[in-house]
Structures are given as C-alpha cells and as structure tokens.
Coordinates of C-alpha atoms in Angstrom, one line a residue:
Chain A
M176 CA -5.7 21.1 -9.2
P177 CA -4.6 20.1 -5.7
E178 CA -1.7 21.7 -3.8
A179 CA 1.4 19.7 -4.8
P180 CA 3.9 18.9 -2.0
L181 CA 7.1 20.9 -2.1
V182 CA 9.4 18.2 -3.1
S183 CA 11.9 18.8 -5.9
P184 CA 11.5 16.4 -8.8
L185 CA 15.2 15.7 -8.9
V186 CA 15.2 14.7 -5.3
L187 CA 12.1 12.6 -5.8
F188 CA 13.8 10.8 -8.7
F189 CA 16.8 9.8 -6.7
A190 CA 14.9 9.1 -3.5
S191 CA 12.6 6.8 -5.3
I192 CA 15.5 4.8 -6.7
L193 CA 17.5 4.5 -3.5
T194 CA 15.8 5.4 -0.2
S195 CA 12.4 4.2 -0.9
N196 CA 12.9 1.6 -3.6
I197 CA 9.4 0.6 -4.8
L198 CA 10.3 -3.0 -4.6
L199 CA 12.5 -3.2 -1.6
S200 CA 10.5 -1.0 0.7
N201 CA 7.0 -1.1 -0.8
F202 CA 7.1 -4.7 -2.0
L203 CA 5.6 -3.8 -5.4
G204 CA 6.3 -6.0 -8.3
T205 CA 7.7 -8.9 -6.3
C206 CA 6.0 -11.6 -8.3
S207 CA 7.6 -11.0 -11.7
F208 CA 10.7 -9.9 -9.8
I209 CA 11.2 -13.4 -8.4
A210 CA 10.2 -15.2 -11.5
I211 CA 12.4 -13.3 -13.9
S212 CA 15.5 -12.6 -11.8
K213 CA 16.9 -16.1 -12.5
D214 CA 18.4 -14.7 -15.7
W215 CA 20.6 -11.6 -16.0
K216 CA 19.7 -10.8 -19.6
S217 CA 16.0 -11.1 -19.1
S218 CA 16.2 -9.0 -16.0
F219 CA 17.9 -6.3 -18.0
G220 CA 15.1 -6.3 -20.6
L221 CA 12.3 -6.4 -18.2
G222 CA 13.8 -3.7 -16.0
L223 CA 14.2 -1.4 -19.0
A224 CA 10.6 -2.1 -20.1
V225 CA 9.3 -1.5 -16.6
T226 CA 11.2 1.8 -16.3
F227 CA 9.7 3.0 -19.5
V228 CA 6.2 1.9 -18.7
I229 CA 6.1 3.4 -15.2
G230 CA 7.5 6.7 -16.4
L231 CA 5.0 6.9 -19.3
C232 CA 2.1 5.7 -17.2
A233 CA 2.8 8.1 -14.4
G234 CA 2.6 11.0 -16.8
I235 CA -0.4 9.8 -18.8
C236 CA -2.4 8.8 -15.7
W237 CA -1.6 12.1 -14.2
A238 CA -3.2 13.8 -17.3
V239 CA -6.1 11.5 -17.3
L240 CA -6.7 11.9 -13.6
Y241 CA -6.6 15.7 -13.5
L242 CA -8.1 16.5 -16.9
V243 CA -10.8 13.8 -17.1
V244 CA -11.5 11.8 -14.0
I245 CA -11.6 14.6 -11.4
P246 CA -13.5 17.1 -13.6
L247 CA -16.1 14.4 -14.2
G248 CA -16.2 13.5 -10.5
I249 CA -15.6 9.8 -11.1
E250 CA -12.7 9.3 -8.7
Y251 CA -14.2 6.1 -7.4
L252 CA -13.5 4.5 -10.8
S253 CA -9.9 5.6 -10.8
F254 CA -8.5 2.1 -10.2
V255 CA -10.1 0.6 -13.2
I256 CA -9.3 3.6 -15.4
F257 CA -5.7 3.4 -14.4
I258 CA -5.5 -0.3 -15.2
I259 CA -7.0 0.4 -18.6
V260 CA -4.6 3.2 -19.3
I261 CA -1.7 1.0 -18.3
A262 CA -2.9 -1.8 -20.5
A263 CA -3.3 0.6 -23.4
V264 CA 0.1 2.2 -22.9
V265 CA 1.7 -1.3 -22.9
Q266 CA -0.2 -2.3 -26.0
V267 CA 0.8 0.9 -27.9
L268 CA 4.4 0.6 -26.8
E269 CA 4.5 -2.9 -28.0
M270 CA 3.2 -1.9 -31.5
V271 CA 5.6 1.1 -31.7
I272 CA 8.6 -1.0 -30.7
D273 CA 7.6 -3.7 -33.1
R274 CA 7.3 -1.1 -35.9
F275 CA 10.5 0.8 -35.4
S276 CA 12.9 -1.5 -33.8
P277 CA 12.4 -5.2 -34.5
S278 CA 15.7 -6.0 -32.7
L279 CA 14.5 -4.3 -29.5
Y280 CA 11.1 -5.9 -29.9
M281 CA 12.8 -9.3 -30.0
S282 CA 14.6 -8.7 -26.7
L283 CA 11.8 -6.7 -25.0
G284 CA 8.6 -7.8 -26.6
I285 CA 7.9 -10.9 -24.5
F286 CA 8.1 -8.9 -21.3
L287 CA 5.7 -6.2 -22.2
P288 CA 2.4 -8.2 -21.6
L289 CA 3.8 -9.1 -18.2
I290 CA 4.0 -5.5 -17.2
T291 CA 0.3 -4.8 -17.3
V292 CA -0.2 -6.9 -14.2
N293 CA 3.0 -5.8 -12.5
C294 CA 1.9 -4.1 -9.4
A295 CA 4.8 -1.7 -9.5
V296 CA 3.2 0.2 -12.3
L297 CA -0.2 0.6 -10.7
G298 CA 1.4 1.1 -7.4
A299 CA 3.5 4.0 -8.6
V300 CA 0.4 5.5 -10.2
L301 CA -1.6 5.2 -7.0
F302 CA 1.2 6.7 -5.0
M303 CA 1.3 9.6 -7.4
Q304 CA -2.4 10.1 -6.9
I305 CA -2.4 9.8 -3.1
R306 CA 0.7 12.1 -2.7
K307 CA -0.8 14.6 -5.0
Y308 CA 2.3 15.1 -7.1
D309 CA 2.2 17.6 -9.9
F310 CA 3.0 16.6 -13.5
I311 CA 6.8 17.0 -13.4
Q312 CA 7.0 15.3 -10.0
S313 CA 4.9 12.5 -11.2
I314 CA 7.2 11.8 -14.2
A315 CA 10.3 12.1 -12.0
F316 CA 8.7 9.7 -9.5
G317 CA 7.6 7.3 -12.2
F318 CA 11.0 7.1 -13.9
G319 CA 12.7 7.0 -10.6
S320 CA 10.6 4.1 -9.3
G321 CA 11.1 2.2 -12.6
A322 CA 14.9 2.8 -12.4
G323 CA 14.9 1.6 -8.8
W324 CA 13.1 -1.5 -9.8
W325 CA 15.5 -2.0 -12.6
L326 CA 18.5 -1.6 -10.3
A327 CA 17.1 -4.0 -7.8
I328 CA 16.3 -6.8 -10.3
M329 CA 19.8 -6.5 -11.9
L330 CA 21.5 -6.7 -8.5
L331 CA 19.3 -9.7 -7.5
A332 CA 20.0 -11.5 -10.8
A333 CA 23.7 -11.1 -10.3
I334 CA 23.5 -12.3 -6.7
R335 CA 21.3 -15.3 -7.7
K336 CA 23.9 -16.4 -10.2
R337 CA 26.4 -16.7 -7.4
I338 CA 24.0 -18.5 -5.1
E339 CA 23.1 -21.1 -7.7
N340 CA 26.0 -23.4 -6.9
N341 CA 26.1 -22.9 -3.2
P342 CA 24.8 -25.5 -0.7
V343 CA 21.4 -24.2 0.3
P344 CA 19.1 -26.2 2.7
A345 CA 16.7 -28.1 0.6
G346 CA 13.6 -26.4 1.9
L347 CA 15.1 -22.9 1.1
K348 CA 16.1 -23.7 -2.5
G349 CA 14.7 -21.4 -5.1
T350 CA 12.2 -18.9 -3.8
G351 CA 13.2 -19.2 -0.1
I352 CA 16.8 -18.2 -0.5
T353 CA 15.8 -15.5 -3.1
L354 CA 13.4 -13.9 -0.5
I355 CA 16.2 -13.9 2.1
T356 CA 18.5 -12.3 -0.4
I357 CA 15.9 -9.6 -1.2
G358 CA 15.6 -9.1 2.6
F359 CA 19.3 -8.4 2.8
M360 CA 19.2 -6.1 -0.2
A361 CA 16.3 -4.2 1.5
M362 CA 18.4 -3.9 4.6
A363 CA 21.3 -2.5 2.6
F364 CA 19.1 0.0 0.9
I365 CA 17.8 1.3 4.2
G366 CA 21.4 2.6 4.6
F367 CA 20.7 5.1 1.8
S368 CA 18.0 6.9 3.9
G369 CA 19.3 10.2 5.1
M370 CA 21.8 10.3 2.3
I371 CA 19.5 12.4 0.1
A372 CA 18.5 15.7 1.4
V373 CA 14.9 16.7 0.5
Q374 CA 14.8 20.4 0.6
Chain B
M34 CA -25.0 -13.8 -33.2
K35 CA -21.5 -15.4 -33.4
K36 CA -19.5 -15.1 -30.3
D37 CA -16.4 -13.7 -31.9
S38 CA -18.1 -11.2 -34.3
I39 CA -17.2 -7.6 -33.8
A40 CA -20.8 -6.6 -33.1
Y41 CA -21.0 -9.2 -30.2
V42 CA -17.7 -8.1 -28.8
V43 CA -18.7 -4.5 -28.8
L44 CA -22.1 -5.2 -27.4
F45 CA -20.8 -7.5 -24.7
T46 CA -18.1 -5.0 -23.6
F47 CA -20.7 -2.2 -23.5
V48 CA -23.2 -4.2 -21.5
A49 CA -20.5 -5.6 -19.1
C50 CA -19.2 -2.1 -18.5
A51 CA -22.6 -0.7 -17.8
A52 CA -23.6 -3.7 -15.6
F53 CA -20.5 -3.3 -13.4
I54 CA -20.2 0.4 -13.3
A55 CA -23.8 1.2 -12.5
P56 CA -23.7 -0.5 -9.0
L57 CA -20.4 1.2 -8.3
A58 CA -21.9 4.6 -9.1
L59 CA -24.9 3.8 -6.9
A60 CA -22.7 2.6 -4.0
N61 CA -20.5 5.7 -4.4
E62 CA -23.6 8.1 -4.4
F63 CA -25.0 6.2 -1.5
T64 CA -21.9 6.5 0.7
K65 CA -21.0 10.1 -0.3
P66 CA -22.7 11.8 2.7
R67 CA -21.0 9.3 5.0
V68 CA -17.6 9.9 3.4
E69 CA -18.1 13.7 3.7
A70 CA -19.2 13.3 7.4
N71 CA -16.1 11.2 8.0
R72 CA -13.9 13.9 6.5
L73 CA -15.5 16.6 8.7
F74 CA -15.3 14.3 11.7
A75 CA -11.6 13.7 11.1
T76 CA -10.9 17.4 11.1
H77 CA -13.2 18.2 14.1
S78 CA -11.9 15.4 16.2
A79 CA -8.3 16.3 15.3
V80 CA -8.9 19.9 16.5
L81 CA -10.4 18.6 19.7
R82 CA -7.4 16.3 20.3
A83 CA -5.0 19.1 19.6
F84 CA -6.7 21.3 22.1
G85 CA -6.7 18.4 24.6
I86 CA -10.5 18.2 24.9
A87 CA -11.5 14.6 25.7
Y88 CA -14.6 13.2 24.0
A89 CA -16.4 9.9 24.5
D90 CA -17.7 9.1 21.0
P91 CA -18.2 10.7 17.6
A92 CA -21.6 12.3 18.7
D93 CA -20.0 13.7 21.8
A94 CA -17.1 15.0 19.8
E95 CA -19.4 16.9 17.4
A96 CA -21.3 18.4 20.3
K97 CA -18.2 19.5 22.1
Y98 CA -16.7 20.8 18.8
A99 CA -19.9 22.9 18.2
S100 CA -20.0 24.3 21.8
L101 CA -16.3 24.8 22.6
V102 CA -14.5 25.5 19.4
R103 CA -15.0 28.7 17.4
P104 CA -13.7 28.4 13.9
E105 CA -12.8 31.8 12.5
G106 CA -12.9 31.2 8.8
S107 CA -15.9 30.5 6.7
G108 CA -17.6 27.1 7.2
T109 CA -17.5 24.8 10.2
D110 CA -14.0 23.6 9.8
A111 CA -11.9 26.5 8.5
P112 CA -8.9 27.5 10.6
P113 CA -7.8 29.2 12.8
Y114 CA -9.8 27.7 15.6
R115 CA -10.2 29.4 19.0
A116 CA -11.2 27.8 22.3
T117 CA -10.8 28.8 25.9
I118 CA -9.4 25.9 27.9
E119 CA -8.9 26.2 31.7
G120 CA -9.4 29.9 31.4
I121 CA -6.6 30.3 28.9
P122 CA -7.5 31.5 25.4
C123 CA -6.0 29.1 22.9
V124 CA -5.6 29.1 19.1
A125 CA -5.2 26.2 16.8
V126 CA -4.2 26.4 13.1
R127 CA -4.0 23.9 10.3
R128 CA -0.7 23.8 8.6
T129 CA 0.6 21.8 5.6
G130 CA 4.3 21.3 5.0
S131 CA 6.6 19.2 3.0
G132 CA 7.3 15.7 4.3
L133 CA 9.7 13.1 2.9
W134 CA 7.3 11.7 0.4
G135 CA 4.5 14.2 0.2
S136 CA 2.7 16.8 2.3
I137 CA 2.1 16.5 6.0
T138 CA -1.0 18.3 7.3
M139 CA -1.2 19.0 11.0
I140 CA -3.4 20.8 13.5
V141 CA -1.3 22.6 16.1
A142 CA -2.8 24.2 19.2
A143 CA -1.1 26.6 21.6
D144 CA -2.1 29.5 23.9
E145 CA -2.6 32.6 21.9
R146 CA 0.7 34.1 22.8
G147 CA 2.5 31.0 21.5
E148 CA 4.2 30.3 24.8
R149 CA 3.1 26.8 25.5
L150 CA 1.8 24.1 23.1
R151 CA -1.6 22.7 23.9
G152 CA -1.0 19.7 21.6
V153 CA -0.6 18.6 18.0
E154 CA -2.5 16.2 15.8
I155 CA -1.7 14.8 12.4
L156 CA -4.4 15.1 9.9
D157 CA -2.8 13.7 6.8
Q158 CA 0.6 12.1 6.0
V159 CA 2.0 9.7 3.5
E160 CA 5.4 8.9 5.2
T161 CA 6.9 5.5 5.1
P162 CA 4.8 3.1 7.2
G163 CA 6.7 1.9 10.2
L164 CA 9.3 4.6 9.9
G165 CA 8.2 8.2 9.2
G166 CA 4.6 7.0 9.6
R167 CA 5.2 6.6 13.3
I168 CA 4.8 10.3 13.8
D169 CA 1.1 9.4 14.0
E170 CA 1.7 7.3 17.1
P171 CA 0.4 8.6 20.4
W172 CA 3.7 8.5 22.2
F173 CA 5.2 10.9 19.6
K174 CA 2.2 13.3 19.6
E175 CA 1.9 13.3 23.4
Q176 CA 5.4 14.7 23.8
F177 CA 4.1 18.0 22.4
R178 CA 1.2 18.3 24.9
G179 CA 1.9 21.2 27.2
E180 CA 5.4 21.6 26.0
L181 CA 7.0 25.0 26.8
L182 CA 8.2 26.9 23.8
G183 CA 11.5 28.6 23.7
P184 CA 12.2 31.9 21.8
D185 CA 13.2 29.8 18.8
G186 CA 10.1 27.6 19.1
L187 CA 10.6 23.9 19.4
G188 CA 13.8 21.8 19.2
L189 CA 14.3 18.2 18.3
D190 CA 16.5 15.5 19.8
Q191 CA 17.5 12.9 17.1
S192 CA 19.7 10.7 19.2
G193 CA 16.9 8.2 19.7
G194 CA 16.1 8.6 23.4
S195 CA 14.0 6.0 25.1
G196 CA 11.7 5.5 22.2
K197 CA 8.9 6.6 24.4
G198 CA 9.3 10.3 23.9
D199 CA 10.8 13.2 25.9
P200 CA 8.9 13.5 29.2
D201 CA 10.3 16.9 30.2
K202 CA 7.7 19.5 29.4
E203 CA 9.9 22.5 30.2
N204 CA 12.9 22.0 27.9
A205 CA 11.1 23.0 24.6
R206 CA 12.4 19.8 23.0
V207 CA 10.9 16.6 21.7
D208 CA 12.4 13.3 20.6
G209 CA 12.4 12.3 17.0
V210 CA 11.3 9.0 15.7
T211 CA 14.2 6.5 15.5
G212 CA 15.2 5.9 11.9
A213 CA 13.0 8.7 10.6
S214 CA 15.1 11.8 11.4
R215 CA 14.1 13.6 8.3
T216 CA 10.4 13.1 8.8
S217 CA 10.7 14.2 12.5
D218 CA 12.5 17.3 11.3
F219 CA 9.7 18.1 8.9
V220 CA 7.3 17.9 11.8
R221 CA 9.4 20.3 13.8
I222 CA 9.4 22.7 10.9
I223 CA 5.7 22.5 10.5
V224 CA 5.0 22.9 14.2
N225 CA 7.3 26.0 14.4
G226 CA 5.7 27.5 11.3
A227 CA 2.3 26.9 13.0
I228 CA 3.4 28.6 16.2
A229 CA 4.4 31.7 14.2
E230 CA 0.9 31.6 12.6
I231 CA -0.7 31.3 16.1
K232 CA 1.2 34.3 17.4
A233 CA 0.1 36.3 14.4
A234 CA -3.5 35.2 14.8
G235 CA -3.4 35.8 18.5
G236 CA -2.0 39.3 18.2
A237 CA -4.5 40.2 15.4
K238 CA -7.5 39.8 17.7
Chain C
M32 CA -20.7 -32.4 -2.7
K33 CA -19.6 -31.6 0.8
G34 CA -16.5 -33.7 0.5
K35 CA -15.6 -32.0 -2.7
N36 CA -15.8 -28.6 -1.2
A37 CA -13.7 -29.7 1.7
A38 CA -11.1 -31.0 -0.7
I39 CA -11.1 -27.6 -2.5
M40 CA -10.7 -25.9 0.8
K41 CA -7.8 -28.1 1.9
E42 CA -6.2 -27.5 -1.5
G43 CA -6.3 -23.7 -1.1
L44 CA -5.4 -23.6 2.6
W45 CA -2.5 -26.0 2.6
T46 CA -1.6 -28.4 -0.2
N47 CA -1.7 -25.7 -2.9
N48 CA -1.4 -22.6 -0.6
P49 CA -1.0 -19.5 -2.8
I50 CA 2.0 -18.3 -0.9
F51 CA 3.9 -21.5 -0.1
V52 CA 3.3 -23.4 -3.3
Q53 CA 2.3 -20.9 -6.0
V54 CA 4.4 -18.0 -4.6
L55 CA 1.8 -15.6 -5.8
G56 CA 0.5 -12.3 -4.7
I57 CA 2.9 -11.4 -2.0
C58 CA 3.6 -8.0 -3.5
S59 CA 0.6 -6.0 -2.7
T60 CA -0.1 -7.2 0.8
L61 CA 3.2 -7.7 2.4
A62 CA 3.6 -4.0 2.9
V63 CA 0.8 -3.9 5.5
T64 CA 1.9 -6.9 7.5
N65 CA 3.5 -4.8 10.3
N66 CA 0.0 -4.3 11.7
V67 CA -2.3 -7.3 12.4
R68 CA -5.5 -5.3 12.0
N69 CA -4.6 -3.9 8.6
T70 CA -3.5 -7.3 7.5
L71 CA -6.8 -8.9 8.5
I72 CA -8.7 -6.2 6.6
M73 CA -6.5 -6.7 3.5
A74 CA -6.8 -10.5 3.7
L75 CA -10.6 -10.2 3.9
G76 CA -10.6 -7.8 1.0
V77 CA -8.5 -10.2 -1.1
T78 CA -10.7 -13.2 -0.1
F79 CA -13.9 -11.3 -0.9
A80 CA -12.6 -10.1 -4.3
T81 CA -11.1 -13.5 -5.3
A82 CA -14.2 -15.4 -4.2
F83 CA -16.8 -13.2 -5.8
G84 CA -14.6 -12.4 -8.8
S85 CA -14.2 -16.2 -9.5
L86 CA -17.9 -16.7 -9.0
T87 CA -18.9 -14.0 -11.4
L88 CA -16.3 -14.9 -14.0
S89 CA -17.2 -18.5 -13.9
A90 CA -20.9 -17.7 -14.2
I91 CA -20.4 -15.6 -17.3
K92 CA -17.5 -17.4 -18.8
N93 CA -19.5 -18.8 -21.7
L94 CA -20.6 -15.3 -22.7
I95 CA -17.2 -13.6 -22.7
P96 CA -15.8 -13.2 -26.2
R97 CA -12.2 -14.5 -26.4
K98 CA -10.8 -11.2 -27.7
V99 CA -11.8 -9.2 -24.6
R100 CA -11.4 -11.9 -22.0
M101 CA -8.5 -10.3 -20.2
I102 CA -10.1 -6.9 -20.0
V103 CA -13.4 -8.3 -18.8
Q104 CA -11.6 -10.2 -16.1
V105 CA -9.9 -7.0 -15.0
L106 CA -13.2 -5.2 -15.1
V107 CA -14.9 -7.8 -12.9
L108 CA -12.1 -8.1 -10.4
S109 CA -11.7 -4.3 -10.2
F110 CA -15.5 -4.0 -9.6
Y111 CA -15.1 -6.0 -6.4
V112 CA -12.0 -4.2 -5.3
I113 CA -13.6 -0.8 -5.8
L114 CA -16.5 -2.0 -3.8
V115 CA -14.2 -2.9 -1.0
D116 CA -12.6 0.5 -1.3
I117 CA -15.9 2.3 -1.2
V118 CA -17.1 0.4 1.8
L119 CA -13.8 1.0 3.7
R120 CA -13.9 4.7 2.9
A121 CA -17.4 5.1 4.2
Y122 CA -17.3 2.8 7.3
A123 CA -13.7 2.5 8.3
P124 CA -12.0 5.8 7.3
A125 CA -9.1 5.4 9.6
I126 CA -8.2 2.0 8.2
S127 CA -8.8 3.1 4.6
K128 CA -6.3 6.0 5.1
Q129 CA -3.7 3.7 6.6
L130 CA -4.0 1.2 3.8
G131 CA -3.6 4.0 1.3
P132 CA -2.9 2.7 -2.2
Y133 CA -2.7 -0.9 -1.1
V134 CA -6.5 -1.5 -1.4
G135 CA -6.3 -0.5 -5.0
L136 CA -3.4 -2.8 -5.5
I137 CA -5.5 -5.8 -4.7
I138 CA -6.4 -5.6 -8.4
T139 CA -2.9 -6.5 -9.5
N140 CA -2.6 -9.2 -6.8
C141 CA -1.7 -12.2 -8.9
I142 CA -4.0 -14.4 -6.8
L143 CA -7.1 -12.8 -8.2
M144 CA -6.1 -13.2 -11.8
G145 CA -4.4 -16.5 -11.1
R146 CA -7.5 -18.1 -9.7
A147 CA -9.7 -16.6 -12.4
E148 CA -7.5 -18.1 -15.1
A149 CA -6.5 -21.4 -13.5
Y150 CA -9.8 -22.4 -11.8
A151 CA -12.8 -20.2 -12.6
A152 CA -12.3 -20.4 -16.4
A153 CA -12.8 -24.1 -16.4
N154 CA -15.2 -24.8 -13.5
K155 CA -18.7 -24.2 -12.3
P156 CA -19.6 -21.1 -10.3
W157 CA -20.0 -22.7 -6.9
P158 CA -16.7 -24.6 -6.8
S159 CA -15.0 -21.5 -8.2
F160 CA -16.4 -19.5 -5.3
V161 CA -15.2 -22.1 -2.8
D162 CA -11.9 -22.1 -4.5
G163 CA -11.7 -18.4 -4.2
V164 CA -12.6 -18.4 -0.5
A165 CA -10.0 -21.2 0.1
N166 CA -7.2 -19.4 -1.7
G167 CA -8.0 -16.1 0.0
L168 CA -8.1 -17.7 3.4
G169 CA -4.9 -19.7 2.8
Y170 CA -3.2 -16.5 1.7
G171 CA -4.7 -14.5 4.6
A172 CA -3.7 -17.1 7.2
V173 CA 0.0 -17.0 6.2
L174 CA 0.0 -13.2 6.1
T175 CA -1.7 -12.9 9.4
A176 CA 0.8 -15.2 11.0
I177 CA 3.6 -13.0 9.6
A178 CA 1.8 -9.9 10.8
V179 CA 1.4 -11.3 14.3
A180 CA 5.2 -12.0 14.4
R181 CA 6.0 -8.6 13.0
E182 CA 3.7 -6.6 15.2
F183 CA 4.6 -8.5 18.4
L184 CA 8.4 -8.2 17.9
G185 CA 8.2 -4.7 16.4
F186 CA 5.7 -3.0 18.8
G187 CA 5.3 -5.6 21.6
S188 CA 1.6 -5.8 20.8
V189 CA -0.9 -7.8 18.8
L190 CA -3.9 -6.0 17.4
G191 CA -2.9 -2.9 19.3
L192 CA -3.0 -4.8 22.7
R193 CA 0.3 -4.5 24.5
L194 CA 1.4 -8.0 25.6
V195 CA 4.7 -7.3 27.2
G196 CA 5.9 -4.9 29.8
D197 CA 8.1 -1.8 29.5
W198 CA 11.3 -3.9 29.7
F199 CA 10.7 -5.0 26.1
T200 CA 12.8 -3.3 23.5
P201 CA 11.0 -3.3 20.2
W202 CA 12.8 -4.7 17.2
T203 CA 12.6 -1.8 14.9
I204 CA 13.7 -3.9 12.0
M205 CA 10.5 -5.9 12.3
I206 CA 8.5 -2.8 11.4
M207 CA 10.6 -2.2 8.3
A208 CA 10.5 -3.9 5.0
P209 CA 13.4 -6.5 5.2
S210 CA 11.8 -8.5 8.0
A211 CA 8.8 -9.3 5.9
F212 CA 11.0 -10.9 3.3
F213 CA 12.8 -12.9 6.0
L214 CA 9.6 -14.1 7.6
V215 CA 8.0 -15.2 4.3
A216 CA 11.2 -17.1 3.5
L217 CA 11.2 -18.7 7.0
A218 CA 7.5 -19.7 6.6
L219 CA 8.2 -21.1 3.2
W220 CA 11.1 -23.1 4.5
G221 CA 9.0 -24.5 7.3
S222 CA 6.1 -25.5 5.1
K223 CA 8.4 -27.0 2.5
S224 CA 10.3 -29.1 5.1
L225 CA 7.0 -30.2 6.6
G226 CA 5.7 -31.1 3.2
A227 CA 8.9 -33.0 2.3
R228 CA 8.7 -34.9 5.6
A229 CA 5.1 -35.9 5.1
E230 CA 5.9 -37.0 1.6
A231 CA 8.8 -39.1 2.8
K232 CA 6.7 -40.7 5.6
K233 CA 3.9 -41.6 3.1
K234 CA 6.5 -43.2 0.8
A235 CA 8.0 -45.1 3.6
A236 CA 4.7 -46.4 4.8
K237 CA 3.7 -47.4 1.3
A238 CA 7.1 -49.1 0.8
A239 CA 6.7 -51.0 4.1
A240 CA 3.2 -52.1 3.0
G241 CA 4.8 -53.5 -0.1
A242 CA 2.9 -51.2 -2.4
P243 CA 4.8 -49.5 -5.2
A244 CA 5.7 -45.9 -4.4
P245 CA 3.4 -43.4 -6.0
A246 CA 4.8 -40.9 -8.5
A247 CA 5.8 -37.7 -6.8
K248 CA 3.0 -35.2 -7.0
S249 CA 4.2 -32.0 -8.8

C-alpha cells in the first residue's frame, strides 16, 4: 500500500465541497449539470444520486484498486476497470432502490443511468488514485465531491429560475448565460480557499 | 447462433475483451522499460537541477549524474545524495510532505552544514493547476537557488510581491505563489524539514 | 465520395460543432485549457479516440449483441484512451504527469459516446472515421482557441513562448477555472450570433429572389 498523504479526512470532505469543488474548479460533470439544472426538483434528485454513487464508488474502487488491480499488476487497465465498477454500482443501486423504496425509485431512478457517464464519478475515482488516498480519505473525498456537486447544481438551478424571465441577448440564451453563471459561481467559490485549514 | 442468445452474448463479450485487452497488455509490456527509464530520469535530472548542475540532454544528464552525484542509499536513486560543487560538499535529500490535496515530493539540496540552499526541485505534486500547481514554475523554484538560510531556516512572504520571486539571496525569504498561500506554506515546511535532514546527514559523515 | 467526406468534415468543424451546437464534452478537457500545449495533446487524444472508436464500433456493429452494446462501446473507447495513456506515459512523461487524471477522463467525454451512438451506430466505417476526425478537430479547434486566450492573458505566453515584455501584468483569473466558463460562453455567443446572421442573410436572399423561405434547420 502506498504512503497516504497526511490530510485529515474531515478536512478533505469540506475542502472538496467548498474550496475545490469538483465541478467549479475541475469542470467535472458539466454536461449533465447544464442539461439537468433547468429544473430544481430534478437537480435535487440527481445531486443526491451523484453524491451516493461517488461516495460508494470511491470506496469500492479503492478496494478494487489496492486488493485486486495492483497485486495483479494490471494498473494499465485501471480506467476500464473503474468504469465497469461504476456501471455495476449504479446498476446494483438501481435494483436495491427499486426493491426497497419504490417512491425513491420514482424520483431517483431516471437519473441513475445518467450517472455512469458522468465524468464527476470517474474523475473523483481517478483523483483518489493519483493522490494516493487511503480508504477513509477516499470515502471522505468521494462523499465530499458528490456533496459539492450537489450544492453547485442546486444553486445553479435556483439561479437559472431567476434568469429565465430576464432579457438575455439572443445568442447567449440557454447554454451561454448558464456558462457565465457557472463562471460567477466558480469565482465566488474561490473565495472559500484559505477558509479551511488543512493541518 | 442467434445474436441475442445467452451463449452468443457471453462468447462475444469474452472474445471482445480478449481482443482488446491483449494489445493493451502487449503495449504495456513493450513500454515498461521506457516508463521505468523515464521514472529514473525524472529523479536523476531533478537531483541535478537541485544541485544546480547544468546538463544538455538526457544522455548528458545520466552521465553527469553517474560521475558527480553519489547516492548514499541502496540503488542508483536512493537519498541522500552527495556532490561536491565548486569545492563545497553538498547534500540533497528527497522529502515528501503534505500538500493541499495530496503529497508533495521535493528534492532539496544545500551545503552539508545547511547554511545556504543549492536549490530545490519538485518531483511530484497534485496541487490545483494554475494555483498551487505553479510551485513547479521556474521563477518560483529559482528563488531558492543560493538562498541564505537563517537560524530558523527559510521564511515566506505571502503578500504577493512582484510575481517574479524574491531576488534577494541574503534574506532567507522567498515569495509565495499568489492565490496559493497554503501550498506555498507547505513547500516552506517541506524545505525546512529537508534542511534539518541535510544537517543531520552532513553531521553524520 | 470526396464531396461527401468534405460535407462530414464541415458538419463536425462548424455547422454541428460539438461544443457550439451539441454542447458536449466540455467537462473533461476544459480543465487543461490554461496551457496550449496540454490542450493540443488532449485534443489530439480525443480526436484519435473518437475517430478510431467510431471506426471500430461501426465495423463491428452488426456483431454486437444488443444487451451488451453499451459495455462493448465503453470497452472499445477505453481501449483507445488507454492506448493514448500508455503512449504518453512512455514518450512524453512530463505531459502525462501534468495531464494527470484528465487523460483517463477522455473515456467519459460525451463526444466519444455521442458520436458512437449518433453516427457510427448507423453508418459505414469510413464515414464514421471521418465523422470522428471532424468532431474531434472541431472540438479541438474551439478548445485551442480558448487555451490561446487563457495562456496569453494568464501567463503572457503562447506554447511557453513569451510574447510580451515585463510590463505585462498576468491576469491570474485567466489561469483559474472561472475564466474557462466565461470564454466558452463568449465563444458560444459569437458562433450563435454569426450563425443567426448567416441564416438571416440566406433567408433575405431567398426572399429577394422570390423563392419561398426554407424551413429553419434545427
């Protein structure tokens, strides 16, 4: 097992929500972010699902990486193995939710397949691998990144609702103004850096 | 065989996996020595740059590393490293410390009494690109070259400065990276830790 | 044949540009646009993976069972991305290190999947290949333009070459994330306005010639 960096999991959790939001500073998960954020309710559902999946996948991929992939010496295949793990987690989650909570399935189910190709999930897993986090750090980072994504999409959905009825130049309508809004949000989030002391 | 029968699906998946993974395994095996050589070269050249030994190309770097640098540990790239530069015996160590997002690994070189830095080099870092990642830019690293060390080691000025680094080599201070005060401070902590290691290694000889 | 390929090229590069029109795949590559060299490498990687991925998927599309279509697509696309990663690691270690996780993230770049689904699944291998190249290049061109603006304003250099003197104060914001969103939005605005103007001109010309105005292309 590699030497893990000395970053406290709690700090990692909050830092990945605020100071280095996976969407606003790493651009991960922008596609579904723009597509779904039109609607506040869907944003909530997708955000919740993403948080769960990233958290779970970070933990499971950590185990797969250090217990299977590295002992077998097949690190070069890690991308495709991660993708398959993510797809499997999403599939299992879908079945479990369907089985135990049909009402949650109704509100969440349609978003689950979208998550497999959400780059935020694979991104968080790859960051976990490159930064050599240990198990607890990986889970904290995973849930933190998911929660950060969730926070960002909820904020954006609320802002977009306000923008809807405002006069926006024709060429900027839709995606254009949304990107500019995300840019301002990213600027605001930079203000958080330095707030969290990593000890 | 029907296209949607279980047997076909299983067979197809199996064949497809084999067909795509085999070339990857081959490519990986084929490039392994190169990747390993790259890794060694990264360490060797970083040690040379930390010592301030100029080299023309990778072959020259390996030759100079072999003739001028004496690694003390086992293997060709285990720290601490010793070299005599301009008549002064110098020591370089490799030190890993916490960064904002993960570990930062640096090579730090100084004279063996730890009075003046020779230079520093960053071997590995995963800081935010464009912010903390800028600690890997030449202007930042060049500030350390030949810097006098105070009794408390090295200090850091966070007020921004000119953005081109602190040119004064006698004040035992360097400028931080604007907007990345935490990462800059982690670098300072690693460098000061490394100087303590150098003093210990220098005295042990 | 040649004319057809040219039409596919134009489609990917401009009329149906992946960023301007389809708004796809900005996630995994935007992060490296503060450096022109890294952006070029990433754009080439995306083009390579999209083109050969489309070619392969189109060639074997009749063999793929429906049930495992998605997973086979992912496998094929990952194959090319991993190839890019292995080559970079062996022959350009410095760049590979700087790009970090973003090479792997090409897999989840929506353009790859998007072209595989939208074009390669219904077309012959060769046009699929051309379509992949066109989309990759169209995507790369926009990102490179953004990278040139970001690197120039943020560092005063392009491709590491300093273009301005010491008097220039770098715009630190250009190196950071928000500027990428702003620049993509500006580029989008520009392209949409140009598109709208061209459309209006065409309509006016048609109307002047007495022909009925064509239905707006969606």
